[in-house]
Amino acid sequence: MATPGKEIKILAFDVFGTVVDWHGRIAREVDALGLGVDGAEFALAWRAGYKPAMQRVMTGELGWTKVDDLHRMILEDILRRFGVTALDDAQKRHLNLVWHRLDPWPDAVQGIARLKRRFTVCTLSNGNIGLLTAIAKHGGLPWDCILSAEVFKAYKPAPATYLGVAEVFDVAPGEVMLVAAHQDDLAAARGCGLKTAYIERPLEYGAARVNDVSPDPANTFHARDLLDLADQLGA
């Protein structure tokens, strides 16, 4: 019997939502500030601004802008929308860096460590390199390499990001597998010839907005979490 995923050499991981719990950490920190707003709703609003902000870069309205700076732009907007006026610039900067302090899902560190025994494991995130490095340091994430949209000067789902991973490691696209909790990301990767592994993260948006984690047969693998993926890949 063939080993599953035998042709795969590189596992490229989406990070926000797939590897780390952005919603839980941001909600807790906002609640702890005592700003009189609901931390869970604030976290959702902050994340909701992410794709529109990236779109402004992709359409050329903004020049290349790293995600740390996009997060700060979105933060200024949602502070106004939520009527928060009590934070000074240093406090806003600290709050913006909550994205650097995101905690891994409980299976993430062990799952990545197991997968690393058999594959090269790297990030493929729209987050900038400094941000991804801080997250890895904070959570003990054992990446072999940190790749970012910043390297390719293009945000996912641009083909340059997915194909860029293959180019970096000098492998064929079919020897790279994107690991992600988002079907649109995975579909774009498949369109570039990558293999895909869907990871169930039903609580990415919090308990009040549970994700549909139904399988898509187009994916190469479907896993409950990263430990399950390691089991399926024999790692």
CSV table of C-alpha atoms in Angstrom, one decimal:
chain,number,residue,atom,x,y,z
A,1,MET,CA,0.0,0.0,0.0
A,2,ALA,CA,1.4,3.4,-1.0
A,3,THR,CA,2.2,5.9,1.7
A,4,PRO,CA,-0.5,8.7,1.6
A,5,GLY,CA,0.9,11.9,0.3
A,6,LYS,CA,4.1,10.2,-0.9
A,7,GLU,CA,4.8,12.9,-3.6
A,8,ILE,CA,4.4,15.8,-1.2
A,9,LYS,CA,7.6,17.4,0.1
A,10,ILE,CA,6.5,20.8,1.4
A,11,LEU,CA,3.6,21.6,3.8
A,12,ALA,CA,2.7,25.3,3.6
A,13,PHE,CA,0.4,26.5,6.4
A,14,ASP,CA,-2.1,29.3,6.5
A,15,VAL,CA,-1.7,30.7,10.0
A,16,PHE,CA,-4.6,32.9,11.2
A,17,GLY,CA,-7.4,30.6,12.2
A,18,THR,CA,-5.7,27.5,11.0
A,19,VAL,CA,-2.7,27.4,13.4
A,20,VAL,CA,-3.6,30.2,15.9
A,21,ASP,CA,-6.8,31.3,17.5
A,22,TRP,CA,-7.0,35.0,16.6
A,23,HIS,CA,-10.6,35.5,17.9
A,24,GLY,CA,-10.1,34.1,21.4
A,25,ARG,CA,-7.0,36.1,22.2
A,26,ILE,CA,-8.2,39.4,20.8
A,27,ALA,CA,-11.6,39.1,22.5
A,28,ARG,CA,-9.9,38.4,25.9
A,29,GLU,CA,-7.5,41.3,25.6
A,30,VAL,CA,-10.2,43.7,24.5
A,31,ASP,CA,-12.4,42.6,27.4
A,32,ALA,CA,-9.5,43.0,29.8
A,33,LEU,CA,-9.0,46.6,28.8
A,34,GLY,CA,-12.5,47.5,30.2
A,35,LEU,CA,-13.4,49.7,27.2
A,36,GLY,CA,-17.1,49.1,27.5
A,37,VAL,CA,-17.3,47.1,24.3
A,38,ASP,CA,-17.9,43.4,23.7
A,39,GLY,CA,-14.5,41.8,23.0
A,40,ALA,CA,-15.9,39.0,20.8
A,41,GLU,CA,-17.7,41.5,18.6
A,42,PHE,CA,-14.7,43.8,18.5
A,43,ALA,CA,-12.5,40.9,17.3
A,44,LEU,CA,-15.0,40.0,14.6
A,45,ALA,CA,-15.1,43.6,13.4
A,46,TRP,CA,-11.3,43.8,13.3
A,47,ARG,CA,-11.0,40.7,11.2
A,48,ALA,CA,-13.8,41.7,8.9
A,49,GLY,CA,-11.8,44.7,7.8
A,50,TYR,CA,-8.9,42.5,6.7
A,51,LYS,CA,-10.0,41.5,3.2
A,52,PRO,CA,-11.3,44.9,2.2
A,53,ALA,CA,-8.0,46.4,3.4
A,54,MET,CA,-6.0,43.9,1.3
A,55,GLN,CA,-8.2,44.6,-1.6
A,56,ARG,CA,-7.1,48.3,-1.5
A,57,VAL,CA,-3.5,47.1,-1.9
A,58,MET,CA,-4.3,44.6,-4.7
A,59,THR,CA,-6.2,47.2,-6.7
A,60,GLY,CA,-3.4,49.7,-6.4
A,61,GLU,CA,-5.3,52.1,-4.3
A,62,LEU,CA,-2.6,51.6,-1.7
A,63,GLY,CA,1.0,50.8,-2.3
A,64,TRP,CA,2.4,47.6,-0.8
A,65,THR,CA,1.4,47.6,2.9
A,66,LYS,CA,2.4,45.0,5.5
A,67,VAL,CA,-0.4,43.5,7.5
A,68,ASP,CA,0.8,45.1,10.8
A,69,ASP,CA,0.0,48.5,9.2
A,70,LEU,CA,-3.3,47.3,7.7
A,71,HIS,CA,-4.3,46.1,11.1
A,72,ARG,CA,-3.5,49.5,12.6
A,73,MET,CA,-5.6,51.2,9.9
A,74,ILE,CA,-8.5,48.9,10.6
A,75,LEU,CA,-8.1,49.4,14.3
A,76,GLU,CA,-8.4,53.2,14.0
A,77,ASP,CA,-11.6,52.7,12.1
A,78,ILE,CA,-13.3,50.3,14.5
A,79,LEU,CA,-12.3,52.2,17.5
A,80,ARG,CA,-14.3,55.1,16.1
A,81,ARG,CA,-17.2,52.8,15.2
A,82,PHE,CA,-17.3,51.3,18.7
A,83,GLY,CA,-17.0,54.8,20.2
A,84,VAL,CA,-13.7,54.1,22.0
A,85,THR,CA,-11.8,57.3,22.7
A,86,ALA,CA,-9.8,56.5,25.8
A,87,LEU,CA,-6.7,54.9,24.3
A,88,ASP,CA,-3.6,57.0,23.6
A,89,ASP,CA,-1.1,56.2,20.8
A,90,ALA,CA,1.0,53.8,22.9
A,91,GLN,CA,-2.0,51.9,24.1
A,92,LYS,CA,-3.3,51.6,20.5
A,93,ARG,CA,0.1,50.3,19.4
A,94,HIS,CA,0.1,47.7,22.2
A,95,LEU,CA,-3.4,46.6,21.3
A,96,ASN,CA,-2.5,46.4,17.6
A,97,LEU,CA,0.4,44.1,18.5
A,98,VAL,CA,-2.1,41.6,20.0
A,99,TRP,CA,-1.8,40.0,16.6
A,100,HIS,CA,1.8,39.1,17.6
A,101,ARG,CA,0.5,37.4,20.7
A,102,LEU,CA,-2.0,35.0,19.2
A,103,ASP,CA,-2.1,31.5,20.9
A,104,PRO,CA,-1.8,28.3,18.9
A,105,TRP,CA,-4.7,25.9,18.9
A,106,PRO,CA,-4.0,23.1,21.4
A,107,ASP,CA,-3.0,20.6,18.7
A,108,ALA,CA,-0.8,23.0,16.7
A,109,VAL,CA,2.7,22.7,18.2
A,110,GLN,CA,2.7,19.0,18.5
A,111,GLY,CA,1.0,18.5,15.1
A,112,ILE,CA,3.5,20.7,13.3
A,113,ALA,CA,6.4,19.0,15.1
A,114,ARG,CA,5.2,15.6,14.0
A,115,LEU,CA,4.7,16.7,10.4
A,116,LYS,CA,8.1,18.3,10.4
A,117,ARG,CA,9.7,14.9,10.9
A,118,ARG,CA,8.6,13.9,7.4
A,119,PHE,CA,8.0,17.2,5.5
A,120,THR,CA,9.5,20.7,5.3
A,121,VAL,CA,7.0,22.9,7.1
A,122,CYS,CA,6.6,26.6,6.4
A,123,THR,CA,4.0,29.3,6.7
A,124,LEU,CA,2.2,30.8,3.8
A,125,SER,CA,0.3,33.7,5.3
A,126,ASN,CA,-0.7,37.2,4.3
A,127,GLY,CA,0.8,38.3,7.6
A,128,ASN,CA,4.2,40.0,7.4
A,129,ILE,CA,7.4,38.3,8.3
A,130,GLY,CA,7.9,40.2,11.6
A,131,LEU,CA,4.3,39.4,12.6
A,132,LEU,CA,4.6,35.7,11.8
A,133,THR,CA,8.0,35.4,13.6
A,134,ALA,CA,6.5,37.0,16.7
A,135,ILE,CA,3.6,34.6,16.6
A,136,ALA,CA,6.0,31.6,16.2
A,137,LYS,CA,8.2,32.8,19.1
A,138,HIS,CA,5.1,33.5,21.3
A,139,GLY,CA,3.6,30.1,20.7
A,140,GLY,CA,6.7,27.9,20.2
A,141,LEU,CA,5.7,27.0,16.6
A,142,PRO,CA,8.5,24.9,15.1
A,143,TRP,CA,8.6,26.1,11.5
A,144,ASP,CA,11.4,25.2,9.2
A,145,CYS,CA,10.9,28.5,7.3
A,146,ILE,CA,8.6,31.5,7.4
A,147,LEU,CA,7.2,32.6,4.1
A,148,SER,CA,4.8,35.5,3.8
A,149,ALA,CA,2.9,37.5,1.2
A,150,GLU,CA,5.6,40.1,2.0
A,151,VAL,CA,8.2,37.9,0.2
A,152,PHE,CA,6.1,37.7,-3.0
A,153,LYS,CA,4.6,41.3,-2.7
A,154,ALA,CA,1.2,39.7,-3.4
A,155,TYR,CA,-1.6,38.6,-1.1
A,156,LYS,CA,-3.3,35.3,-1.2
A,157,PRO,CA,-5.2,34.3,-3.3
A,158,ALA,CA,-2.8,35.6,-6.0
A,159,PRO,CA,-1.1,32.7,-7.8
A,160,ALA,CA,2.3,34.3,-7.1
A,161,THR,CA,1.9,33.3,-3.4
A,162,TYR,CA,1.2,29.6,-3.9
A,163,LEU,CA,3.5,29.1,-6.8
A,164,GLY,CA,6.1,31.1,-4.9
A,165,VAL,CA,6.4,28.4,-2.4
A,166,ALA,CA,7.3,25.9,-5.1
A,167,GLU,CA,9.8,28.3,-6.5
A,168,VAL,CA,11.5,28.9,-3.2
A,169,PHE,CA,12.0,25.2,-2.6
A,170,ASP,CA,12.6,24.3,-6.2
A,171,VAL,CA,9.9,21.7,-6.4
A,172,ALA,CA,6.8,21.2,-8.6
A,173,PRO,CA,3.5,22.8,-7.4
A,174,GLY,CA,2.1,19.3,-6.9
A,175,GLU,CA,4.9,18.6,-4.4
A,176,VAL,CA,3.5,21.4,-2.2
A,177,MET,CA,0.4,21.0,0.0
A,178,LEU,CA,-1.4,24.0,1.5
A,179,VAL,CA,-2.8,23.3,4.9
A,180,ALA,CA,-5.7,25.7,5.8
A,181,ALA,CA,-9.0,26.0,7.5
A,182,HIS,CA,-10.5,28.1,4.7
A,183,GLN,CA,-12.0,26.5,1.6
A,184,ASP,CA,-11.5,29.6,-0.6
A,185,ASP,CA,-7.7,29.6,0.2
A,186,LEU,CA,-7.5,25.9,-0.6
A,187,ALA,CA,-9.5,26.3,-3.9
A,188,ALA,CA,-7.1,29.0,-5.0
A,189,ALA,CA,-4.1,26.7,-4.2
A,190,ARG,CA,-5.6,23.8,-6.1
A,191,GLY,CA,-6.0,26.1,-9.1
A,192,CYS,CA,-2.3,26.5,-9.0
A,193,GLY,CA,-1.7,22.8,-8.9
A,194,LEU,CA,-1.0,22.4,-5.2
A,195,LYS,CA,-2.4,19.6,-3.0
A,196,THR,CA,-4.7,20.7,-0.2
A,197,ALA,CA,-5.5,19.7,3.3
A,198,TYR,CA,-8.5,21.2,5.1
A,199,ILE,CA,-8.3,21.5,8.9
A,200,GLU,CA,-11.5,21.8,10.9
A,201,ARG,CA,-11.6,24.9,13.1
A,202,PRO,CA,-15.3,25.2,14.0
A,203,LEU,CA,-14.6,27.9,16.7
A,204,GLU,CA,-12.4,30.2,14.6
A,205,TYR,CA,-15.0,33.0,14.9
A,206,GLY,CA,-16.0,32.1,18.4
A,207,ALA,CA,-18.7,30.0,20.0
A,208,ALA,CA,-21.4,32.3,18.8
A,209,ARG,CA,-20.5,31.8,15.1
A,210,VAL,CA,-19.6,28.2,14.6
A,211,ASN,CA,-18.0,27.4,11.3
A,212,ASP,CA,-19.4,24.9,8.8
A,213,VAL,CA,-16.6,22.3,8.6
A,214,SER,CA,-18.2,20.0,6.0
A,215,PRO,CA,-15.7,18.1,3.8
A,216,ASP,CA,-15.0,19.2,0.2
A,217,PRO,CA,-14.1,16.2,-1.9
A,218,ALA,CA,-11.8,18.4,-4.0
A,219,ASN,CA,-9.3,18.5,-1.1
A,220,THR,CA,-6.5,16.0,-0.9
A,221,PHE,CA,-7.0,15.5,2.8
A,222,HIS,CA,-9.6,16.5,5.4
A,223,ALA,CA,-8.6,16.4,9.0
A,224,ARG,CA,-10.1,17.2,12.4
A,225,ASP,CA,-6.9,19.0,13.5
A,226,LEU,CA,-3.2,18.9,12.8
A,227,LEU,CA,-2.6,15.7,14.9
A,228,ASP,CA,-5.2,14.0,12.7
A,229,LEU,CA,-3.5,15.2,9.6
A,230,ALA,CA,-0.2,13.8,10.9
A,231,ASP,CA,-1.9,10.5,11.5
A,232,GLN,CA,-3.2,10.4,8.0
A,233,LEU,CA,0.2,11.3,6.5
A,234,GLY,CA,2.0,8.7,8.6
A,235,ALA,CA,4.1,11.4,10.4
